[in-house]
Short mmCIF file of C-alpha atoms in Angstrom, two decimals:
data_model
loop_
_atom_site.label_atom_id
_atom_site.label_comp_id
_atom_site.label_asym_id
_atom_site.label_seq_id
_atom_site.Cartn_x
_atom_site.Cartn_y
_atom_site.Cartn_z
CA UNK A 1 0.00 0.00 0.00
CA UNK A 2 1.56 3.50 -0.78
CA UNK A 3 2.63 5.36 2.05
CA UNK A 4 2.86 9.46 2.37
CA UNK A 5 5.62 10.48 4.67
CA UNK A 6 4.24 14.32 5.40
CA UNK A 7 7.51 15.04 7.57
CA UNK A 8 9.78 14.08 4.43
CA UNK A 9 6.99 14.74 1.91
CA UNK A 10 7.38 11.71 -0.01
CA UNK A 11 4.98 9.58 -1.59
CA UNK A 12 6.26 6.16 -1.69
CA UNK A 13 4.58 3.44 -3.65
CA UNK A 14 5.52 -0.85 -4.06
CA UNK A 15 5.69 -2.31 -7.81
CA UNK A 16 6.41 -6.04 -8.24
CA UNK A 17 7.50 -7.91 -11.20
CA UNK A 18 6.21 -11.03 -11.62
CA UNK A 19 6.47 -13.86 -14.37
CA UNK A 20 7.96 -17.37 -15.03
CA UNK A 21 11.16 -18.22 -13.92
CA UNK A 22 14.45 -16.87 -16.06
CA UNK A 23 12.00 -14.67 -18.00
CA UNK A 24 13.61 -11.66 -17.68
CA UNK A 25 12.49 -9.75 -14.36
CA UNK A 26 16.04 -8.86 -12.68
CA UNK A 27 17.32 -8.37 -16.06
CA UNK A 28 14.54 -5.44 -15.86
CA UNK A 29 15.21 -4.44 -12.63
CA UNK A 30 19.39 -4.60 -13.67
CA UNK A 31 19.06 -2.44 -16.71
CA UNK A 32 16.70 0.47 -14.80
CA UNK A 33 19.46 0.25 -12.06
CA UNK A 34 21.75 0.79 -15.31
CA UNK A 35 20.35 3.21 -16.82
CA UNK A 36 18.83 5.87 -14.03
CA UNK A 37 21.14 8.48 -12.11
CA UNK A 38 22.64 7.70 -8.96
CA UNK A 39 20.75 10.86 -7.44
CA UNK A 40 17.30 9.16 -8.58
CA UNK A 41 18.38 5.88 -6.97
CA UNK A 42 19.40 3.98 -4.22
CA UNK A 43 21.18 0.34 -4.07
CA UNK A 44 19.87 -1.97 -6.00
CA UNK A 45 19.57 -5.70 -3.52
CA UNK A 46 19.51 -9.38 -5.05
CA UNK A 47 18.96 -12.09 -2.62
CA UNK A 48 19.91 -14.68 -4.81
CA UNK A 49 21.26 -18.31 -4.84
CA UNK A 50 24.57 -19.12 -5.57
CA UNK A 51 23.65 -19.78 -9.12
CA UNK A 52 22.17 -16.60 -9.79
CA UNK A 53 18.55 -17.53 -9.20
CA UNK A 54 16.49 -15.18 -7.08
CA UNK A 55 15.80 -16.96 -3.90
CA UNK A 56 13.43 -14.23 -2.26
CA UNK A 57 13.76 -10.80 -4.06
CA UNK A 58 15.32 -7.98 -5.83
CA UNK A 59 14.72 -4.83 -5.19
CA UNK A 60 15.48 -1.15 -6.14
CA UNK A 61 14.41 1.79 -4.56
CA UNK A 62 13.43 5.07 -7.57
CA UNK A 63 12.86 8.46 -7.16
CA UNK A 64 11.01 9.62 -10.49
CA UNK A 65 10.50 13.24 -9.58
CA UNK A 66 8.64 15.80 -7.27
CA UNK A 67 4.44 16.04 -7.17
CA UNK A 68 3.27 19.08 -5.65
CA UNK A 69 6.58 18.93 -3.36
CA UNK A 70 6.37 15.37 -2.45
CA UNK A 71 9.03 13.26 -3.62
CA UNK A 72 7.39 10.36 -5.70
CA UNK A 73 9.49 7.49 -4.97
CA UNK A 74 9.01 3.72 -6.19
CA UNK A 75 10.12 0.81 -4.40
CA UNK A 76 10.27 -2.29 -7.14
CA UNK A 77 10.46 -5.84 -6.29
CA UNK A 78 11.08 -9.05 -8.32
CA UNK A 79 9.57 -12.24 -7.00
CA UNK A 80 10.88 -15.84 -7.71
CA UNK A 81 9.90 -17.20 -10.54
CA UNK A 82 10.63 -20.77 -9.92
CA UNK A 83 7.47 -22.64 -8.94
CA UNK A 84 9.02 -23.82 -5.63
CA UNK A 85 9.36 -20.62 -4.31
CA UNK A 86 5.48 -19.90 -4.28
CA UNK A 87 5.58 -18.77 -0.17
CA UNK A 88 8.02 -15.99 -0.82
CA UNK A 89 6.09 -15.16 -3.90
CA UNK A 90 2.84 -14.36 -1.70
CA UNK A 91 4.85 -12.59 0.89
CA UNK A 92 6.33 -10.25 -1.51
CA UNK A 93 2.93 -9.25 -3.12
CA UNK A 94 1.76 -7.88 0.71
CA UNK A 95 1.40 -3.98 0.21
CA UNK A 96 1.48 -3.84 -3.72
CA UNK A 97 0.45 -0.64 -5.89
CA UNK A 98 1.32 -2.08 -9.28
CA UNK A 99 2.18 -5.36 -11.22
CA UNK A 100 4.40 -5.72 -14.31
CA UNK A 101 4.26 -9.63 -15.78
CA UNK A 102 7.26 -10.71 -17.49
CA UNK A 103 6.31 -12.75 -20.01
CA UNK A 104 9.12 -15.21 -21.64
CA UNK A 105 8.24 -14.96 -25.18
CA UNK A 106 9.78 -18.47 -25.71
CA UNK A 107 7.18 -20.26 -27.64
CA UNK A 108 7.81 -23.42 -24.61
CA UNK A 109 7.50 -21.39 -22.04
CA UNK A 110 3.92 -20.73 -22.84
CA UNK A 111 2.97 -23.04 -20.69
CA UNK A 112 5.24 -21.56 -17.38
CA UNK A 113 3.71 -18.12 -18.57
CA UNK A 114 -0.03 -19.23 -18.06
CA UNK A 115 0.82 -21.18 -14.98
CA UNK A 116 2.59 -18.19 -13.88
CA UNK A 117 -0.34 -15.69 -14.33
CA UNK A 118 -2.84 -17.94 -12.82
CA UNK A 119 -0.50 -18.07 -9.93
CA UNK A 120 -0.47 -14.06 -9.64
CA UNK A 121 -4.09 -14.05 -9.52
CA UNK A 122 -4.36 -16.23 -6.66
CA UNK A 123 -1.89 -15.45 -4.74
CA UNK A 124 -3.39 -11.58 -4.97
CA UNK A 125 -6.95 -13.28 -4.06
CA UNK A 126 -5.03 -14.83 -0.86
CA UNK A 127 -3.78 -11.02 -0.35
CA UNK A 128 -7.69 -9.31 -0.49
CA UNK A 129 -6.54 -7.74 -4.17
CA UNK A 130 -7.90 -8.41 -7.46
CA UNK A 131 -5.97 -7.93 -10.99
CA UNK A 132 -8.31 -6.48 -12.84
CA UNK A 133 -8.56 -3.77 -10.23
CA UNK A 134 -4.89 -3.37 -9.83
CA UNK A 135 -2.72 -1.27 -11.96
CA UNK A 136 -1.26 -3.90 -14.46
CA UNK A 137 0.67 -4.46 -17.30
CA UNK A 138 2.22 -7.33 -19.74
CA UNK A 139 5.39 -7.02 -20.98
CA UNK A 140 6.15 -9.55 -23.63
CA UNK A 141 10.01 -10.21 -23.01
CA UNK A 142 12.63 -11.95 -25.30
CA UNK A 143 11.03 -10.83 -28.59
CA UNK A 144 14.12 -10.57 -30.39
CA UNK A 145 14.78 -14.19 -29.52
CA UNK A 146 14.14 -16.51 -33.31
CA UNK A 147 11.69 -18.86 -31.15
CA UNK A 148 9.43 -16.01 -29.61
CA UNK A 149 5.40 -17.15 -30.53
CA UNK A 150 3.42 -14.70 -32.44
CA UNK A 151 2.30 -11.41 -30.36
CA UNK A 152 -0.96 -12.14 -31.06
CA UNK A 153 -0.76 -15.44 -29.44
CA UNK A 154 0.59 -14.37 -26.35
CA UNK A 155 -1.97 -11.42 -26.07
CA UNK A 156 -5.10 -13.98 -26.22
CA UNK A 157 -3.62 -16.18 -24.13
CA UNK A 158 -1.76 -13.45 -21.31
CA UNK A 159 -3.63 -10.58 -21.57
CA UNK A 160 -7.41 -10.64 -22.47
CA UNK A 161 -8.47 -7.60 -20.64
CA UNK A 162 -5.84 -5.52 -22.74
CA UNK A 163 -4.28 -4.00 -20.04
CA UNK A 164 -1.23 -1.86 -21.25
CA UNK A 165 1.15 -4.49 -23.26
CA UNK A 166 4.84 -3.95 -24.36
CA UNK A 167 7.32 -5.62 -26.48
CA UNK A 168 10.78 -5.93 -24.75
CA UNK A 169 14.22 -6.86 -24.85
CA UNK A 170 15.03 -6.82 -21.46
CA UNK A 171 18.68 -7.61 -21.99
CA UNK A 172 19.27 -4.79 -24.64
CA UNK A 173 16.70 -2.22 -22.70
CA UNK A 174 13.85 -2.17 -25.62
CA UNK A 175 10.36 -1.66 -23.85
CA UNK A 176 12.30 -1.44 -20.30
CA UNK A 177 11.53 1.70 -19.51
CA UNK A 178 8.31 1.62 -21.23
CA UNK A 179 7.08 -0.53 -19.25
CA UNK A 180 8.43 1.18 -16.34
CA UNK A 181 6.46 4.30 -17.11
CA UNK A 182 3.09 2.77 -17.79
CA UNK A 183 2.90 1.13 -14.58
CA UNK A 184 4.40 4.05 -12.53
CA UNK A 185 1.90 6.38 -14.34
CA UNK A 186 -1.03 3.75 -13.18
CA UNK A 187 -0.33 3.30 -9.99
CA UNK A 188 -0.22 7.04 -9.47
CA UNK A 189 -3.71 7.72 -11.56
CA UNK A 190 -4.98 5.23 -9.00
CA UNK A 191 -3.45 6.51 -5.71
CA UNK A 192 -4.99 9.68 -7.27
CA UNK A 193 -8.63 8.00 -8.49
CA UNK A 194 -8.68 6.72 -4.85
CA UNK A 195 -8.05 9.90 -3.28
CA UNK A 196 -5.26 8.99 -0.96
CA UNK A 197 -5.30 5.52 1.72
CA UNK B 1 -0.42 8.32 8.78
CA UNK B 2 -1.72 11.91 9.60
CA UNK B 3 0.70 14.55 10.43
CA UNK B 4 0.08 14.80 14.11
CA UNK B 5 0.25 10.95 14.92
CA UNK B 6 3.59 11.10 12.63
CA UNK B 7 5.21 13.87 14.73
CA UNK B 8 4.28 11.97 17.92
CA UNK B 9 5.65 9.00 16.51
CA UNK B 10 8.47 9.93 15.88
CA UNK B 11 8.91 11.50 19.36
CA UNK B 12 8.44 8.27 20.83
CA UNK B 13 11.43 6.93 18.37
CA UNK B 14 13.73 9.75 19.29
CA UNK B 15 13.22 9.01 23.04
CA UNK B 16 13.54 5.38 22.70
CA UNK B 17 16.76 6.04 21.22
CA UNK B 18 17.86 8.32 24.44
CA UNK B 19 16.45 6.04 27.14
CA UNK B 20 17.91 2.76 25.70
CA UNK B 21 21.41 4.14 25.00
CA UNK B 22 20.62 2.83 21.22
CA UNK B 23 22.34 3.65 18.00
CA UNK B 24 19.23 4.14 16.12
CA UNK B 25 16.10 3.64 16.44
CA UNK B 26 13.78 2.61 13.04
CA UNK B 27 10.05 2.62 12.35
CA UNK B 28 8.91 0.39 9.13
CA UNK B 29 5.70 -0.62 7.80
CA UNK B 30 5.36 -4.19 7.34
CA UNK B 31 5.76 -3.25 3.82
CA UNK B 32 9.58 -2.18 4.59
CA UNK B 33 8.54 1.68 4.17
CA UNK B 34 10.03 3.58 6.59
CA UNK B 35 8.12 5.51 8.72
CA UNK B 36 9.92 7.06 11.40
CA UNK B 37 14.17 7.23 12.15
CA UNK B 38 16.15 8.31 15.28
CA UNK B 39 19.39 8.24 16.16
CA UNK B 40 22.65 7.75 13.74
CA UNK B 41 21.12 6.79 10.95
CA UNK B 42 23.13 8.94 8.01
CA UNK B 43 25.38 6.18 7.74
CA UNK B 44 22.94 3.62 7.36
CA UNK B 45 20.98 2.95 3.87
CA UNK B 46 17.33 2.96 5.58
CA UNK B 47 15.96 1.96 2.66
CA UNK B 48 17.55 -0.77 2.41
CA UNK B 49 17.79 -1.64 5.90
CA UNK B 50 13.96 -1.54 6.06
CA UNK B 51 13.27 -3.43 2.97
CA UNK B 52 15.26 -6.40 4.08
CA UNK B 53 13.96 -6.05 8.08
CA UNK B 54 10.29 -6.06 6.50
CA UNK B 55 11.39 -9.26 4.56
CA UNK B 56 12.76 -11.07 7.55
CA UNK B 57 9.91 -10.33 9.39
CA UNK B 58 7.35 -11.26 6.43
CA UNK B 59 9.40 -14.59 6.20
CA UNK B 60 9.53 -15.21 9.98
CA UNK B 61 5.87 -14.67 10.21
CA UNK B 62 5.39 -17.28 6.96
CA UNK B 63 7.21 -19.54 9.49
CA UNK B 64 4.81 -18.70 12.30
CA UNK B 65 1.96 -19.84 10.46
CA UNK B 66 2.97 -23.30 8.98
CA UNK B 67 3.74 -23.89 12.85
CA UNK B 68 0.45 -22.75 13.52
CA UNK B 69 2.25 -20.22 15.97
CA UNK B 70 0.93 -16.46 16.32
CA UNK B 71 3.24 -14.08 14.73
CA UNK B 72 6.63 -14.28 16.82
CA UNK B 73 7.09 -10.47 17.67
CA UNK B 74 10.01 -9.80 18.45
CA UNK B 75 13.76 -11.14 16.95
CA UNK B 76 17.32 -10.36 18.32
CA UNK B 77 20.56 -10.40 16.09
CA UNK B 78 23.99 -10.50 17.79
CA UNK B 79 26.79 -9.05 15.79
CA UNK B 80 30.18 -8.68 16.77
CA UNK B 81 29.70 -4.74 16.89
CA UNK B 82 26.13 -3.55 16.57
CA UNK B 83 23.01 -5.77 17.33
CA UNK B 84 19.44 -5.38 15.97
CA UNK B 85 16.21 -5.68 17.86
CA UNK B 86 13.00 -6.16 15.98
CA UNK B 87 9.46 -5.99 17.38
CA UNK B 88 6.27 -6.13 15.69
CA UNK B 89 4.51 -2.89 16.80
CA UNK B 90 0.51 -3.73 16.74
CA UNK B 91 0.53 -5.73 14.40
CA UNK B 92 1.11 -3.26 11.73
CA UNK B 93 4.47 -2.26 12.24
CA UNK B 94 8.27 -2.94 12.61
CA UNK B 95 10.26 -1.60 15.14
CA UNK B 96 13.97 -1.56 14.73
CA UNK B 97 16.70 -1.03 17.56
CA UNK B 98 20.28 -0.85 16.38
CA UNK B 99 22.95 -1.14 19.17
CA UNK B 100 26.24 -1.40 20.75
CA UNK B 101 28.13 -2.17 24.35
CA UNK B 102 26.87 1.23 25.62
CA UNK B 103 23.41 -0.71 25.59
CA UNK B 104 22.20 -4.31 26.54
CA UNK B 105 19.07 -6.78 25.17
CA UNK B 106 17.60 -6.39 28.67
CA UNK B 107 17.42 -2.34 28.60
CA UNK B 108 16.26 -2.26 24.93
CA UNK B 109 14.16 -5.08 25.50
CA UNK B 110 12.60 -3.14 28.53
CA UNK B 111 12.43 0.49 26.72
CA UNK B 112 10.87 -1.05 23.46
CA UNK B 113 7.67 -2.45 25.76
CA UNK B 114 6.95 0.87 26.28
CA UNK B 115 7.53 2.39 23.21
CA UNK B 116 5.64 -0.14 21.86
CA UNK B 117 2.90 0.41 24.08
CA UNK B 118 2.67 3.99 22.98
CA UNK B 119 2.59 3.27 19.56
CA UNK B 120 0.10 1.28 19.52
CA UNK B 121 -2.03 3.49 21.25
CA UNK B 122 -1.17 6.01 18.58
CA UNK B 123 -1.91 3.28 15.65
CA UNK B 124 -5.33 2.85 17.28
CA UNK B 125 -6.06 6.39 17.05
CA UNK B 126 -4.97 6.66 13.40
CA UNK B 127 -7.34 4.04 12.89
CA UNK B 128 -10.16 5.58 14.31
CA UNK B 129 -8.99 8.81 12.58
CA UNK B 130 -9.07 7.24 9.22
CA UNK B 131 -12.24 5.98 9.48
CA UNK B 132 -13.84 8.84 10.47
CA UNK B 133 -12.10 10.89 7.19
CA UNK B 134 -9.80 10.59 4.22
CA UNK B 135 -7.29 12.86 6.14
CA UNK B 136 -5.36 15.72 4.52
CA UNK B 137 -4.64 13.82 1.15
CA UNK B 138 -1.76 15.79 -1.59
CA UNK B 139 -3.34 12.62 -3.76
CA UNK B 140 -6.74 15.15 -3.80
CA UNK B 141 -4.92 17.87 -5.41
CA UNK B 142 -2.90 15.80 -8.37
CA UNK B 143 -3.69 16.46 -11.86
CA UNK B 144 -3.44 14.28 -14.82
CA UNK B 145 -0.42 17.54 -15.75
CA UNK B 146 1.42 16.90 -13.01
CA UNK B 147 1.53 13.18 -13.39
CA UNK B 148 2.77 13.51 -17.04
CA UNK B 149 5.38 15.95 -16.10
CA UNK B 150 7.11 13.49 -14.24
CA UNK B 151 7.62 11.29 -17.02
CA UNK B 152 8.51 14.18 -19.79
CA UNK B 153 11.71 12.85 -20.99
#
């Protein structure tokens, strides 16, 4: 849930990326960290396994600009992807403003993808949210990869209630910050629609 | 959080940080947003240090319920130079304690209950504040203009 400091004037909000396993999420969260000033952000934080794989989260703390004064700053998260980490997953999603999925564009990782959504819906149910009340978007990762199924495909299939949708190379930055804006800019039209929690 | 209750709060930090001798004292939703800070905390990343407490606690608490155990509330780390002392405040928060040998787990321990106490008091009040009225909200006064200013590249 956002929070509004008053003594620091800051509006803080939480953004989690969520998706399949290996599709792409810290490579988001890597090339933001990348790409953004150090004055806009702070240290970027992988708990990770030995092997790379993240074992609870990533996360990077962004300041996009001032509102009216108040800092807006945006904490964003990466969840597990692997299907065994499902508890962290849930724990992770406590408090969220906005959802990105990382879809793997892989045409066999379809399958992970779907499995992967359904398991963002639940887990929100278990958390008193629904996603089709939550600022959401898709972003198709891996496009430039020679097995990537057809974007229409993946859109019936990941996003029938055409939420915002981009096209990404994650690795490369295409659609990164896209993506980053669209959700950012939803959460705060929300935050905004709801007149403040 | 309203204004008022945030001033008092952190009051309460700032003299928990006195009475227990502390290095700095913390205040983080269970969402690892800080709240409230007091103490010597310009060489510590908060931000960090709140994200990660709010994690532990989030996992400790997953822990709680597979053992069908209320939330555990409060944790102790011993370091070689600073320790940490975490309580769940109400429910709804995370209090932090950061210290050294000028302190000890039993007088932190002892100045937290009250702190805690107070805080919880104050939570209550927010609560009954907030359902009584939306509260002073800046999200009131936003305009579609000033959201797209922020991303004008």
């Amino acid at each position: 849930m956002s929070f509004i400091n008053y003594s620091s004037r800051e509006i803080n909000c939480k953004l989690v990326y969520y998706g399949p396993g290996l599709g792409g999420k810290t490579t988001n969260l890597q090339f933001i960290y990348a790409r953004t000033s150090p004055e806009a952000k702070g240290k970027m934080i992988s708990l990770a396994t030995e092997t790379e794989r993240t074992l609870f989260f990533d996360f990077l703390p962004l300041s996009l600009g001032e509102i009216r004064g108040f800092r807006t700053r945006f904490h964003l998260y990466t969840v597990p992807g692997q299907v065994f980490y499902d508890a962290s997953r849930k724990l992770i999603l406590k408090g969220v403003d906005g959802v990105v999925f990382v879809a793997d564009s892989q045409i066999e990782r379809m399958e992970a993808n779907i499995e992967s959504l359904e398991n963002l819906r639940a887990n929100l149910i278990e958390q008193g949210y629904n996603l089709d009340r939550l600022p959401y978007v898709v972003q198709y990762n891996k496009r430039d990869l020679p097995n990537a199924a057809p974007l229409d495909e993946m859109r019936s299939l990941l996003n029938p209630t055409r939420v915002p949708e981009f096209e990404a190379c994650a690795t490369t930055g295409v659609g990164v910050f896209e993506t980053l804006k669209a959700i950012a800019k939803a959460v705060l039209t929300e935050l905004r629609r709801a007149g403040g929690s | 959080m309203f204004p008022e209750e945030q001033r008092q709060i952190t009051n309460i930090c700032q003299k928990l940080h006195r009475d227990s001798n502390a290095k700095a004292v913390l205040l983080i939703g269970r969402d690892g947003q800080p709240i409230a800070e007091a103490g010597e905390v310009s060489e510590i990343d908060v931000t960090s240090l709140s994200t990660l407490t709010a994690g532990n606690v989030a996992a400790t608490g997953g822990i709680s319920k597979i053992l069908r155990e209320k939330d555990f509330t409060s944790q102790f780390h011993e370091g070689e130079k600073t320790h940490v002392h975490i309580t769940l405040v109400a429910g709804r928060a995370i209090l932090v304690v950061l210290f050294d040998e000028r302190s000890s787990l039993g007088l932190v321990r002892l100045r937290v209950r009250k702190a805690t106490d107070e805080m919880g008091r104050i939570f209550e009040d927010v609560k009954r504040k907030a359902a009584l009225q939306t509260g002073p909200s800046i999200l009131n006064e936003i305009t579609d203009a000033d959201i797209d200013k922020l991303f004008n590249d």
